[in-house]
C-alpha positions as YAML, in Angstrom:
chain: A
units: angstrom
residues:
- id: 1
  name: UNK
  ca: [-38.68, 18.14, -6.37]
- id: 2
  name: UNK
  ca: [-34.99, 17.61, -5.66]
- id: 3
  name: UNK
  ca: [-34.12, 14.90, -3.15]
- id: 4
  name: UNK
  ca: [-32.10, 17.53, -1.30]
- id: 5
  name: UNK
  ca: [-35.26, 19.55, -0.64]
- id: 6
  name: UNK
  ca: [-36.59, 16.74, 1.60]
- id: 7
  name: UNK
  ca: [-33.41, 16.25, 3.65]
- id: 8
  name: UNK
  ca: [-31.72, 17.98, 6.57]
- id: 9
  name: UNK
  ca: [-28.92, 19.82, 4.81]
- id: 10
  name: UNK
  ca: [-25.83, 21.75, 5.84]
- id: 11
  name: UNK
  ca: [-24.84, 24.63, 3.58]
- id: 12
  name: UNK
  ca: [-21.10, 25.27, 3.85]
- id: 13
  name: UNK
  ca: [-19.87, 28.57, 2.44]
- id: 14
  name: UNK
  ca: [-16.13, 28.91, 1.87]
- id: 15
  name: UNK
  ca: [-13.91, 31.97, 2.10]
- id: 16
  name: UNK
  ca: [-12.67, 33.84, -0.93]
- id: 17
  name: UNK
  ca: [-12.76, 37.57, -0.38]
- id: 18
  name: UNK
  ca: [-15.28, 39.41, -2.51]
- id: 19
  name: UNK
  ca: [-15.63, 36.38, -4.76]
- id: 20
  name: UNK
  ca: [-17.79, 35.19, -1.86]
- id: 21
  name: UNK
  ca: [-20.62, 37.36, -3.17]
- id: 22
  name: UNK
  ca: [-21.30, 34.27, -5.30]
- id: 23
  name: UNK
  ca: [-22.81, 32.75, -2.14]
- id: 24
  name: UNK
  ca: [-25.76, 35.13, -2.51]
- id: 25
  name: UNK
  ca: [-26.52, 33.70, -5.95]
- id: 26
  name: UNK
  ca: [-26.13, 30.18, -4.57]
- id: 27
  name: UNK
  ca: [-28.75, 30.82, -1.91]
- id: 28
  name: UNK
  ca: [-31.07, 32.40, -4.48]
- id: 29
  name: UNK
  ca: [-30.87, 29.24, -6.61]
- id: 30
  name: UNK
  ca: [-31.42, 26.93, -3.64]
- id: 31
  name: UNK
  ca: [-34.44, 28.98, -2.59]
- id: 32
  name: UNK
  ca: [-35.95, 28.66, -6.06]
- id: 33
  name: UNK
  ca: [-35.49, 24.89, -5.94]
- id: 34
  name: UNK
  ca: [-37.14, 24.63, -2.51]
- id: 35
  name: UNK
  ca: [-33.94, 23.65, -0.69]
- id: 36
  name: UNK
  ca: [-33.85, 25.16, 2.80]
- id: 37
  name: UNK
  ca: [-30.67, 24.33, 4.76]
- id: 38
  name: UNK
  ca: [-31.13, 23.38, 8.40]
- id: 39
  name: UNK
  ca: [-27.55, 24.37, 9.17]
- id: 40
  name: UNK
  ca: [-25.31, 27.14, 7.85]
- id: 41
  name: UNK
  ca: [-21.54, 27.01, 8.23]
- id: 42
  name: UNK
  ca: [-18.98, 29.42, 6.88]
- id: 43
  name: UNK
  ca: [-15.45, 30.71, 6.78]
- id: 44
  name: UNK
  ca: [-14.53, 34.38, 6.32]
- id: 45
  name: UNK
  ca: [-16.99, 36.00, 3.89]
- id: 46
  name: UNK
  ca: [-18.85, 32.69, 3.92]
- id: 47
  name: UNK
  ca: [-19.37, 33.12, 7.66]
- id: 48
  name: UNK
  ca: [-20.54, 36.70, 7.15]
- id: 49
  name: UNK
  ca: [-23.13, 35.74, 4.53]
- id: 50
  name: UNK
  ca: [-24.25, 32.66, 6.47]
- id: 51
  name: UNK
  ca: [-24.78, 34.74, 9.62]
- id: 52
  name: UNK
  ca: [-26.72, 37.36, 7.67]
- id: 53
  name: UNK
  ca: [-28.97, 34.65, 6.23]
- id: 54
  name: UNK
  ca: [-29.64, 33.11, 9.63]
- id: 55
  name: UNK
  ca: [-30.44, 36.62, 10.90]
- id: 56
  name: UNK
  ca: [-33.14, 36.90, 8.24]
- id: 57
  name: UNK
  ca: [-31.50, 39.47, 5.97]
- id: 58
  name: UNK
  ca: [-33.36, 39.19, 2.63]
- id: 59
  name: UNK
  ca: [-31.32, 38.12, -0.37]
- id: 60
  name: UNK
  ca: [-32.35, 41.31, -2.16]
- id: 61
  name: UNK
  ca: [-30.79, 43.35, 0.66]
- id: 62
  name: UNK
  ca: [-27.61, 41.25, 0.51]
- id: 63
  name: UNK
  ca: [-27.41, 41.93, -3.21]
- id: 64
  name: UNK
  ca: [-27.87, 45.66, -2.67]
- id: 65
  name: UNK
  ca: [-25.11, 45.78, -0.08]
- id: 66
  name: UNK
  ca: [-22.77, 43.68, -2.23]
- id: 67
  name: UNK
  ca: [-23.15, 45.94, -5.24]
- id: 68
  name: UNK
  ca: [-22.66, 49.16, -3.27]
- id: 69
  name: UNK
  ca: [-19.77, 48.26, -0.95]
- id: 70
  name: UNK
  ca: [-16.56, 50.11, -1.78]
- id: 71
  name: UNK
  ca: [-12.89, 49.72, -1.02]
- id: 72
  name: UNK
  ca: [-13.12, 52.58, 1.46]
- id: 73
  name: UNK
  ca: [-15.82, 50.69, 3.37]
- id: 74
  name: UNK
  ca: [-13.39, 47.88, 4.15]
- id: 75
  name: UNK
  ca: [-9.76, 48.90, 3.72]
- id: 76
  name: UNK
  ca: [-8.33, 51.85, 5.61]
- id: 77
  name: UNK
  ca: [-4.60, 51.77, 6.20]
- id: 78
  name: UNK
  ca: [-3.42, 51.49, 9.80]
- id: 79
  name: UNK
  ca: [-1.07, 54.42, 9.26]
- id: 80
  name: UNK
  ca: [-0.44, 55.22, 12.92]
- id: 81
  name: UNK
  ca: [0.18, 51.59, 13.84]
- id: 82
  name: UNK
  ca: [2.65, 51.08, 11.01]
- id: 83
  name: UNK
  ca: [4.40, 54.36, 11.76]
- id: 84
  name: UNK
  ca: [4.66, 53.94, 15.53]
- id: 85
  name: UNK
  ca: [4.79, 50.15, 15.97]
- id: 86
  name: UNK
  ca: [6.36, 49.32, 12.62]
- id: 87
  name: UNK
  ca: [6.87, 45.55, 12.40]
- id: 88
  name: UNK
  ca: [4.99, 45.08, 15.69]
- id: 89
  name: UNK
  ca: [1.80, 46.52, 14.23]
- id: 90
  name: UNK
  ca: [-0.87, 43.78, 14.23]
- id: 91
  name: UNK
  ca: [-2.24, 44.61, 10.78]
- id: 92
  name: UNK
  ca: [-2.01, 46.66, 7.61]
- id: 93
  name: UNK
  ca: [-5.60, 47.83, 7.88]
- id: 94
  name: UNK
  ca: [-7.79, 49.23, 10.65]
- id: 95
  name: UNK
  ca: [-10.20, 46.98, 12.48]
- id: 96
  name: UNK
  ca: [-13.23, 49.28, 12.67]
- id: 97
  name: UNK
  ca: [-14.34, 49.30, 9.00]
- id: 98
  name: UNK
  ca: [-14.56, 45.50, 8.98]
- id: 99
  name: UNK
  ca: [-16.31, 45.60, 12.37]
- id: 100
  name: UNK
  ca: [-18.86, 48.05, 10.99]
- id: 101
  name: UNK
  ca: [-19.49, 45.86, 7.95]
- id: 102
  name: UNK
  ca: [-20.07, 42.81, 10.16]
- id: 103
  name: UNK
  ca: [-22.31, 44.67, 12.62]
- id: 104
  name: UNK
  ca: [-24.52, 45.92, 9.78]
- id: 105
  name: UNK
  ca: [-25.78, 42.43, 8.83]
- id: 106
  name: UNK
  ca: [-24.92, 40.06, 11.69]
- id: 107
  name: UNK
  ca: [-27.30, 39.73, 14.66]
- id: 108
  name: UNK
  ca: [-26.36, 40.78, 18.16]
- id: 109
  name: UNK
  ca: [-26.17, 38.27, 20.98]
- id: 110
  name: UNK
  ca: [-24.86, 34.73, 21.21]
- id: 111
  name: UNK
  ca: [-25.41, 31.60, 19.12]
- id: 112
  name: UNK
  ca: [-28.14, 30.35, 21.42]
- id: 113
  name: UNK
  ca: [-31.72, 30.81, 20.30]
- id: 114
  name: UNK
  ca: [-31.09, 31.28, 16.58]
- id: 115
  name: UNK
  ca: [-33.78, 30.09, 14.20]
- id: 116
  name: UNK
  ca: [-31.28, 27.95, 12.25]
- id: 117
  name: UNK
  ca: [-27.98, 26.43, 13.26]
- id: 118
  name: UNK
  ca: [-24.99, 28.65, 12.54]
- id: 119
  name: UNK
  ca: [-21.36, 27.54, 12.66]
- id: 120
  name: UNK
  ca: [-18.56, 30.09, 12.27]
- id: 121
  name: UNK
  ca: [-15.10, 28.77, 11.48]
- id: 122
  name: UNK
  ca: [-12.02, 30.39, 13.06]
- id: 123
  name: UNK
  ca: [-8.49, 29.44, 14.06]
- id: 124
  name: UNK
  ca: [-7.11, 29.86, 17.57]
- id: 125
  name: UNK
  ca: [-3.87, 31.64, 16.75]
- id: 126
  name: UNK
  ca: [-2.13, 30.73, 20.01]
- id: 127
  name: UNK
  ca: [-3.09, 27.05, 20.06]
- id: 128
  name: UNK
  ca: [-3.00, 26.56, 16.30]
- id: 129
  name: UNK
  ca: [-6.36, 24.77, 16.29]
- id: 130
  name: UNK
  ca: [-9.76, 25.16, 14.63]
- id: 131
  name: UNK
  ca: [-12.53, 26.64, 16.76]
- id: 132
  name: UNK
  ca: [-16.02, 26.28, 15.29]
- id: 133
  name: UNK
  ca: [-18.24, 28.73, 17.13]
- id: 134
  name: UNK
  ca: [-21.84, 27.59, 17.45]
- id: 135
  name: UNK
  ca: [-21.00, 24.00, 18.31]
- id: 136
  name: UNK
  ca: [-21.92, 22.71, 21.80]
- id: 137
  name: UNK
  ca: [-19.56, 24.34, 24.28]
- id: 138
  name: UNK
  ca: [-18.88, 27.23, 21.92]
- id: 139
  name: UNK
  ca: [-22.29, 28.92, 21.85]
- id: 140
  name: UNK
  ca: [-22.08, 31.56, 24.56]
- id: 141
  name: UNK
  ca: [-20.04, 34.13, 22.65]
- id: 142
  name: UNK
  ca: [-20.88, 37.13, 20.49]
- id: 143
  name: UNK
  ca: [-21.86, 36.11, 16.95]
- id: 144
  name: UNK
  ca: [-20.54, 39.41, 15.63]
- id: 145
  name: UNK
  ca: [-17.20, 38.92, 17.30]
- id: 146
  name: UNK
  ca: [-16.89, 35.37, 15.96]
- id: 147
  name: UNK
  ca: [-17.76, 36.47, 12.42]
- id: 148
  name: UNK
  ca: [-15.28, 39.34, 12.58]
- id: 149
  name: UNK
  ca: [-12.57, 36.89, 13.68]
- id: 150
  name: UNK
  ca: [-13.46, 34.53, 10.84]
- id: 151
  name: UNK
  ca: [-12.99, 37.43, 8.39]
- id: 152
  name: UNK
  ca: [-9.76, 38.68, 10.00]
- id: 153
  name: UNK
  ca: [-7.23, 37.62, 7.40]
- id: 154
  name: UNK
  ca: [-3.87, 37.49, 9.22]
- id: 155
  name: UNK
  ca: [-1.75, 40.54, 8.50]
- id: 156
  name: UNK
  ca: [-4.64, 42.40, 6.90]
- id: 157
  name: UNK
  ca: [-6.86, 42.82, 9.98]
- id: 158
  name: UNK
  ca: [-6.16, 42.43, 13.72]
- id: 159
  name: UNK
  ca: [-7.18, 39.16, 15.42]
- id: 160
  name: UNK
  ca: [-10.18, 39.12, 17.78]
- id: 161
  name: UNK
  ca: [-10.49, 37.61, 21.23]
- id: 162
  name: UNK
  ca: [-13.54, 35.32, 21.19]
- id: 163
  name: UNK
  ca: [-14.43, 33.41, 24.33]
- id: 164
  name: UNK
  ca: [-10.95, 34.06, 25.70]
- id: 165
  name: UNK
  ca: [-9.25, 32.78, 22.52]
- id: 166
  name: UNK
  ca: [-7.25, 34.89, 20.07]
- id: 167
  name: UNK
  ca: [-8.82, 34.00, 16.73]
- id: 168
  name: UNK
  ca: [-8.24, 34.72, 13.04]
- id: 169
  name: UNK
  ca: [-9.61, 33.66, 9.65]
- id: 170
  name: UNK
  ca: [-10.61, 29.97, 9.67]
- id: 171
  name: UNK
  ca: [-9.25, 29.57, 6.15]
- id: 172
  name: UNK
  ca: [-5.80, 29.42, 7.70]
- id: 173
  name: UNK
  ca: [-6.51, 25.72, 8.34]
- id: 174
  name: UNK
  ca: [-9.79, 24.82, 6.65]
- id: 175
  name: UNK
  ca: [-11.39, 27.15, 4.12]
- id: 176
  name: UNK
  ca: [-14.33, 24.82, 3.50]
- id: 177
  name: UNK
  ca: [-15.20, 23.13, 6.83]
- id: 178
  name: UNK
  ca: [-17.35, 20.31, 5.45]
- id: 179
  name: UNK
  ca: [-16.33, 17.58, 7.91]
- id: 180
  name: UNK
  ca: [-17.51, 19.37, 11.04]
- id: 181
  name: UNK
  ca: [-20.59, 20.82, 9.35]
- id: 182
  name: UNK
  ca: [-21.68, 17.37, 8.13]
- id: 183
  name: UNK
  ca: [-22.19, 15.88, 11.60]
- id: 184
  name: UNK
  ca: [-25.81, 14.81, 12.07]
- id: 185
  name: UNK
  ca: [-27.23, 15.94, 8.71]
- id: 186
  name: UNK
  ca: [-28.45, 13.98, 5.68]
- id: 187
  name: UNK
  ca: [-26.55, 15.93, 3.04]
- id: 188
  name: UNK
  ca: [-23.98, 18.69, 2.55]
- id: 189
  name: UNK
  ca: [-23.95, 21.46, -0.02]
- id: 190
  name: UNK
  ca: [-20.45, 22.96, -0.15]
- id: 191
  name: UNK
  ca: [-19.59, 26.12, -2.07]
- id: 192
  name: UNK
  ca: [-15.93, 26.71, -2.91]
- id: 193
  name: UNK
  ca: [-15.20, 30.21, -4.19]
- id: 194
  name: UNK
  ca: [-11.65, 30.73, -2.96]
- id: 195
  name: UNK
  ca: [-9.68, 28.03, -4.71]
- id: 196
  name: UNK
  ca: [-11.69, 27.02, -7.73]
- id: 197
  name: UNK
  ca: [-9.04, 27.68, -10.35]
- id: 198
  name: UNK
  ca: [-5.35, 27.89, -9.63]
- id: 199
  name: UNK
  ca: [-4.31, 28.45, -13.20]
- id: 200
  name: UNK
  ca: [-1.21, 30.47, -13.89]
- id: 201
  name: UNK
  ca: [-1.33, 33.92, -12.30]
- id: 202
  name: UNK
  ca: [0.06, 36.80, -14.34]
- id: 203
  name: UNK
  ca: [2.36, 39.56, -13.04]
- id: 204
  name: UNK
  ca: [1.98, 38.61, -9.37]
- id: 205
  name: UNK
  ca: [5.32, 40.06, -8.31]
- id: 206
  name: UNK
  ca: [4.62, 43.42, -9.95]
- id: 207
  name: UNK
  ca: [1.33, 43.91, -8.09]
- id: 208
  name: UNK
  ca: [2.76, 44.34, -4.61]
- id: 209
  name: UNK
  ca: [2.68, 42.68, -1.21]
- id: 210
  name: UNK
  ca: [-1.07, 42.12, -1.05]
- id: 211
  name: UNK
  ca: [-1.20, 40.29, -4.40]
- id: 212
  name: UNK
  ca: [1.77, 38.09, -3.50]
- id: 213
  name: UNK
  ca: [0.32, 37.29, -0.08]
- id: 214
  name: UNK
  ca: [-3.12, 36.45, -1.43]
- id: 215
  name: UNK
  ca: [-1.69, 34.26, -4.19]
- id: 216
  name: UNK
  ca: [0.36, 32.35, -1.61]
- id: 217
  name: UNK
  ca: [-2.68, 32.08, 0.67]
- id: 218
  name: UNK
  ca: [-4.80, 30.75, -2.20]
- id: 219
  name: UNK
  ca: [-2.22, 28.08, -3.02]
- id: 220
  name: UNK
  ca: [-2.01, 27.07, 0.65]
- id: 221
  name: UNK
  ca: [-5.79, 26.91, 1.12]
- id: 222
  name: UNK
  ca: [-6.18, 24.97, -2.10]
- id: 223
  name: UNK
  ca: [-3.61, 22.38, -1.01]
- id: 224
  name: UNK
  ca: [-5.14, 22.00, 2.46]
- id: 225
  name: UNK
  ca: [-8.56, 21.40, 0.93]
- id: 226
  name: UNK
  ca: [-7.56, 18.63, -1.47]
- id: 227
  name: UNK
  ca: [-7.24, 15.66, 0.85]
- id: 228
  name: UNK
  ca: [-10.50, 16.10, 2.80]
- id: 229
  name: UNK
  ca: [-12.42, 16.14, -0.48]
- id: 230
  name: UNK
  ca: [-10.46, 13.33, -2.14]
- id: 231
  name: UNK
  ca: [-11.05, 11.07, 0.88]
- id: 232
  name: UNK
  ca: [-14.58, 12.23, 1.70]
- id: 233
  name: UNK
  ca: [-16.43, 9.99, 4.15]
- id: 234
  name: UNK
  ca: [-19.79, 11.31, 5.21]
- id: 235
  name: UNK
  ca: [-23.21, 12.30, 3.90]
- id: 236
  name: UNK
  ca: [-23.61, 12.87, 0.17]
- id: 237
  name: UNK
  ca: [-22.07, 16.18, -0.85]
- id: 238
  name: UNK
  ca: [-23.03, 18.53, -3.64]
- id: 239
  name: UNK
  ca: [-19.86, 20.50, -4.41]
- id: 240
  name: UNK
  ca: [-20.47, 23.80, -6.18]
- id: 241
  name: UNK
  ca: [-17.57, 25.69, -7.71]
- id: 242
  name: UNK
  ca: [-18.83, 28.88, -9.37]
- id: 243
  name: UNK
  ca: [-16.73, 30.31, -12.19]
- id: 244
  name: UNK
  ca: [-15.08, 33.09, -10.20]
- id: 245
  name: UNK
  ca: [-11.42, 32.08, -10.33]
- id: 246
  name: UNK
  ca: [-10.54, 34.75, -12.91]
- id: 247
  name: UNK
  ca: [-11.28, 37.56, -10.44]
- id: 248
  name: UNK
  ca: [-9.07, 38.85, -7.62]
- id: 249
  name: UNK
  ca: [-10.10, 38.30, -4.02]
- id: 250
  name: UNK
  ca: [-10.70, 41.99, -3.47]
- id: 251
  name: UNK
  ca: [-12.03, 43.27, -6.81]
- id: 252
  name: UNK
  ca: [-14.90, 45.57, -5.82]
- id: 253
  name: UNK
  ca: [-16.48, 46.16, -9.23]
- id: 254
  name: UNK
  ca: [-17.69, 42.65, -10.06]
- id: 255
  name: UNK
  ca: [-20.35, 41.92, -7.41]
- id: 256
  name: UNK
  ca: [-23.18, 41.36, -9.90]
- id: 257
  name: UNK
  ca: [-21.00, 39.02, -11.94]
- id: 258
  name: UNK
  ca: [-20.09, 37.02, -8.82]
- id: 259
  name: UNK
  ca: [-23.71, 36.73, -7.71]
- id: 260
  name: UNK
  ca: [-24.75, 35.52, -11.15]
- id: 261
  name: UNK
  ca: [-21.87, 33.03, -11.24]
- id: 262
  name: UNK
  ca: [-23.06, 31.57, -7.94]
- id: 263
  name: UNK
  ca: [-26.61, 31.26, -9.23]
- id: 264
  name: UNK
  ca: [-25.58, 29.69, -12.54]
- id: 265
  name: UNK
  ca: [-23.12, 27.28, -10.91]
- id: 266
  name: UNK
  ca: [-25.73, 26.07, -8.45]
- id: 267
  name: UNK
  ca: [-28.43, 25.59, -11.06]
- id: 268
  name: UNK
  ca: [-26.00, 23.68, -13.25]
- id: 269
  name: UNK
  ca: [-24.91, 21.41, -10.38]
- id: 270
  name: UNK
  ca: [-28.50, 20.72, -9.34]
- id: 271
  name: UNK
  ca: [-29.51, 19.93, -12.93]
- id: 272
  name: UNK
  ca: [-26.73, 17.32, -13.14]
- id: 273
  name: UNK
  ca: [-27.92, 15.38, -10.10]
- id: 274
  name: UNK
  ca: [-29.36, 11.93, -10.59]
- id: 275
  name: UNK
  ca: [-32.96, 11.22, -9.65]
- id: 276
  name: UNK
  ca: [-33.59, 9.74, -6.23]
- id: 277
  name: UNK
  ca: [-31.43, 9.54, -3.10]
- id: 278
  name: UNK
  ca: [-27.74, 10.41, -3.26]
- id: 279
  name: UNK
  ca: [-25.12, 8.00, -1.90]
- id: 280
  name: UNK
  ca: [-23.00, 8.46, 1.20]
- id: 281
  name: UNK
  ca: [-19.25, 8.99, 0.89]
- id: 282
  name: UNK
  ca: [-19.81, 10.46, -2.57]
- id: 283
  name: UNK
  ca: [-19.36, 13.93, -4.01]
- id: 284
  name: UNK
  ca: [-21.70, 15.18, -6.72]
- id: 285
  name: UNK
  ca: [-22.31, 16.00, -9.53]
- id: 286
  name: UNK
  ca: [-20.75, 12.99, -11.27]
- id: 287
  name: UNK
  ca: [-19.35, 13.36, -14.78]
- id: 288
  name: UNK
  ca: [-18.00, 10.90, -17.31]
- id: 289
  name: UNK
  ca: [-14.56, 11.98, -18.52]
- id: 290
  name: UNK
  ca: [-11.78, 10.60, -20.70]
- id: 291
  name: UNK
  ca: [-8.05, 10.98, -19.98]
- id: 292
  name: UNK
  ca: [-5.36, 11.07, -22.62]
- id: 293
  name: UNK
  ca: [-1.65, 11.93, -22.74]
- id: 294
  name: UNK
  ca: [0.22, 13.75, -25.49]
- id: 295
  name: UNK
  ca: [3.36, 11.59, -25.72]
- id: 296
  name: UNK
  ca: [5.35, 14.33, -27.47]
- id: 297
  name: UNK
  ca: [4.77, 16.69, -24.56]
- id: 298
  name: UNK
  ca: [5.30, 14.11, -21.82]
- id: 299
  name: UNK
  ca: [8.81, 14.39, -20.31]
- id: 300
  name: UNK
  ca: [8.46, 11.36, -18.06]
- id: 301
  name: UNK
  ca: [8.81, 13.28, -14.79]
- id: 302
  name: UNK
  ca: [6.40, 10.91, -12.99]
- id: 303
  name: UNK
  ca: [4.47, 13.62, -11.14]
- id: 304
  name: UNK
  ca: [1.12, 12.30, -12.37]
- id: 305
  name: UNK
  ca: [1.87, 8.73, -11.28]
- id: 306
  name: UNK
  ca: [2.99, 9.94, -7.86]
- id: 307
  name: UNK
  ca: [-0.16, 12.01, -7.34]
- id: 308
  name: UNK
  ca: [-2.59, 9.55, -8.93]
- id: 309
  name: UNK
  ca: [-1.25, 6.00, -8.53]
- id: 310
  name: UNK
  ca: [-3.48, 3.47, -10.21]
- id: 311
  name: UNK
  ca: [-4.92, 6.13, -12.50]
- id: 312
  name: UNK
  ca: [-1.69, 7.12, -14.27]
- id: 313
  name: UNK
  ca: [1.18, 4.73, -15.09]
- id: 314
  name: UNK
  ca: [4.51, 4.83, -16.93]
- id: 315
  name: UNK
  ca: [5.23, 2.66, -19.98]
- id: 316
  name: UNK
  ca: [8.52, 1.02, -21.04]
- id: 317
  name: UNK
  ca: [9.66, 4.27, -22.70]
- id: 318
  name: UNK
  ca: [9.00, 6.16, -19.46]
- id: 319
  name: UNK
  ca: [6.01, 7.98, -20.87]
- id: 320
  name: UNK
  ca: [2.83, 8.46, -18.86]
- id: 321
  name: UNK
  ca: [-0.46, 6.90, -19.88]
- id: 322
  name: UNK
  ca: [-3.92, 6.49, -18.35]
- id: 323
  name: UNK
  ca: [-4.36, 3.02, -16.86]
- id: 324
  name: UNK
  ca: [-8.02, 3.37, -17.77]
- id: 325
  name: UNK
  ca: [-9.18, 6.09, -20.10]
- id: 326
  name: UNK
  ca: [-12.75, 6.65, -18.89]
- id: 327
  name: UNK
  ca: [-13.75, 7.62, -15.35]
- id: 328
  name: UNK
  ca: [-16.72, 8.99, -13.47]
- id: 329
  name: UNK
  ca: [-15.51, 11.96, -11.49]
- id: 330
  name: UNK
  ca: [-16.86, 14.74, -9.32]
- id: 331
  name: UNK
  ca: [-15.68, 18.38, -9.20]
- id: 332
  name: UNK
  ca: [-13.25, 17.24, -6.46]
- id: 333
  name: UNK
  ca: [-11.37, 14.94, -8.83]
- id: 334
  name: UNK
  ca: [-8.57, 15.40, -11.35]
- id: 335
  name: UNK
  ca: [-6.18, 17.73, -9.52]
- id: 336
  name: UNK
  ca: [-3.15, 15.91, -10.89]
- id: 337
  name: UNK
  ca: [-4.08, 16.95, -14.44]
- id: 338
  name: UNK
  ca: [-3.19, 20.55, -13.74]
- id: 339
  name: UNK
  ca: [0.03, 19.53, -11.99]
- id: 340
  name: UNK
  ca: [1.61, 18.24, -15.20]
- id: 341
  name: UNK
  ca: [4.53, 20.64, -15.90]
- id: 342
  name: UNK
  ca: [4.11, 20.40, -19.68]
- id: 343
  name: UNK
  ca: [0.28, 20.25, -19.85]
- id: 344
  name: UNK
  ca: [0.57, 16.86, -21.53]
- id: 345
  name: UNK
  ca: [-2.56, 15.41, -19.89]
- id: 346
  name: UNK
  ca: [-5.96, 16.20, -21.38]
- id: 347
  name: UNK
  ca: [-9.29, 15.62, -19.71]
- id: 348
  name: UNK
  ca: [-12.30, 15.43, -22.02]
- id: 349
  name: UNK
  ca: [-15.88, 15.65, -20.81]
- id: 350
  name: UNK
  ca: [-17.85, 12.88, -22.49]
- id: 351
  name: UNK
  ca: [-21.04, 14.86, -21.98]
- id: 352
  name: UNK
  ca: [-19.98, 18.05, -23.72]
- id: 353
  name: UNK
  ca: [-17.02, 16.76, -25.78]
- id: 354
  name: UNK
  ca: [-15.21, 19.96, -24.87]
- id: 355
  name: UNK
  ca: [-11.55, 19.44, -24.10]
- id: 356
  name: UNK
  ca: [-9.75, 20.99, -21.17]
- id: 357
  name: UNK
  ca: [-6.37, 20.71, -19.56]
- id: 358
  name: UNK
  ca: [-7.64, 22.39, -16.40]
- id: 359
  name: UNK
  ca: [-8.34, 20.16, -13.40]
- id: 360
  name: UNK
  ca: [-11.85, 19.34, -12.24]
- id: 361
  name: UNK
  ca: [-9.96, 19.06, -8.93]
- id: 362
  name: UNK
  ca: [-8.10, 16.58, -6.76]
- id: 363
  name: UNK
  ca: [-8.17, 12.86, -7.43]
- id: 364
  name: UNK
  ca: [-5.86, 10.25, -6.00]
- id: 365
  name: UNK
  ca: [-8.37, 7.46, -6.35]
- id: 366
  name: UNK
  ca: [-10.99, 6.61, -8.97]
- id: 367
  name: UNK
  ca: [-14.38, 7.21, -7.44]
...
């Protein structure tokens, strides 16, 4: 039995549009391994799926809904608002379709009296602060209203007034709210589906406003997420990053693929865990990697040494090199590798011996 199965655990589900269907596969894998979270926390689609789980919606029903939802079920242009109000229109799309989707799976009533703890991440648009509904002092509001607000991507859907606060998608500040969700639990399982792979995007400018906006939002959310993970202080964290980065946020025809990716990514992460208790202030799974630099490609810009001091250094010829070649890193480490403008840095997994120039993710210190 996994050590996680015997601990009080917070499951944190990040936002990521329809890539968030991977969360269903994650929960299927956890269920098979006997891991039952005592707390669910989520942002955007992560909040929607977390609330549905706390409400007792079977995973089979979640899968059915995910595979049958259509673009028409969610996106209906706010034609009247854009025609009459023009730039003063609060959103491109109508509120009601998203409301209907939330109401179909999220329980009525307030956060009090739920069988499991539920935290829904939003941002107070007027104050510019995070509001985590479900925490003490933030329980006596409609769960459905809070979840809608967490899904209300600014510009796409109108904000919602929750407990007297005008709220929007929590990913505006924190797409993966691990710090708040970790309070008082033994371990955290965090699932990042929104910012797993920020490789080069093709033809963004030719795909219209929505594609440009979502690409910019992804870059922003990714950047905001780096420091909290790189400087993690708290219970042991299992960070799961399903392979969903190649799909658009709102691609409706890949639900089964996303669910399977969540399942596979979770099983793989669990299989890599060490036996026995996990350590605080540490992100898992841990992997042995080797860094190397192609000197012919290196232009000596110094970006890697600025982002990863102590890991990368410059030699007398102003070429970058790894101060130490081998490291033990988590999925949250190695962001600087992908920041190299000439792809001169290579990261090799010593377990698989498969080379990659893609980042495992942020690292400014050697863990």
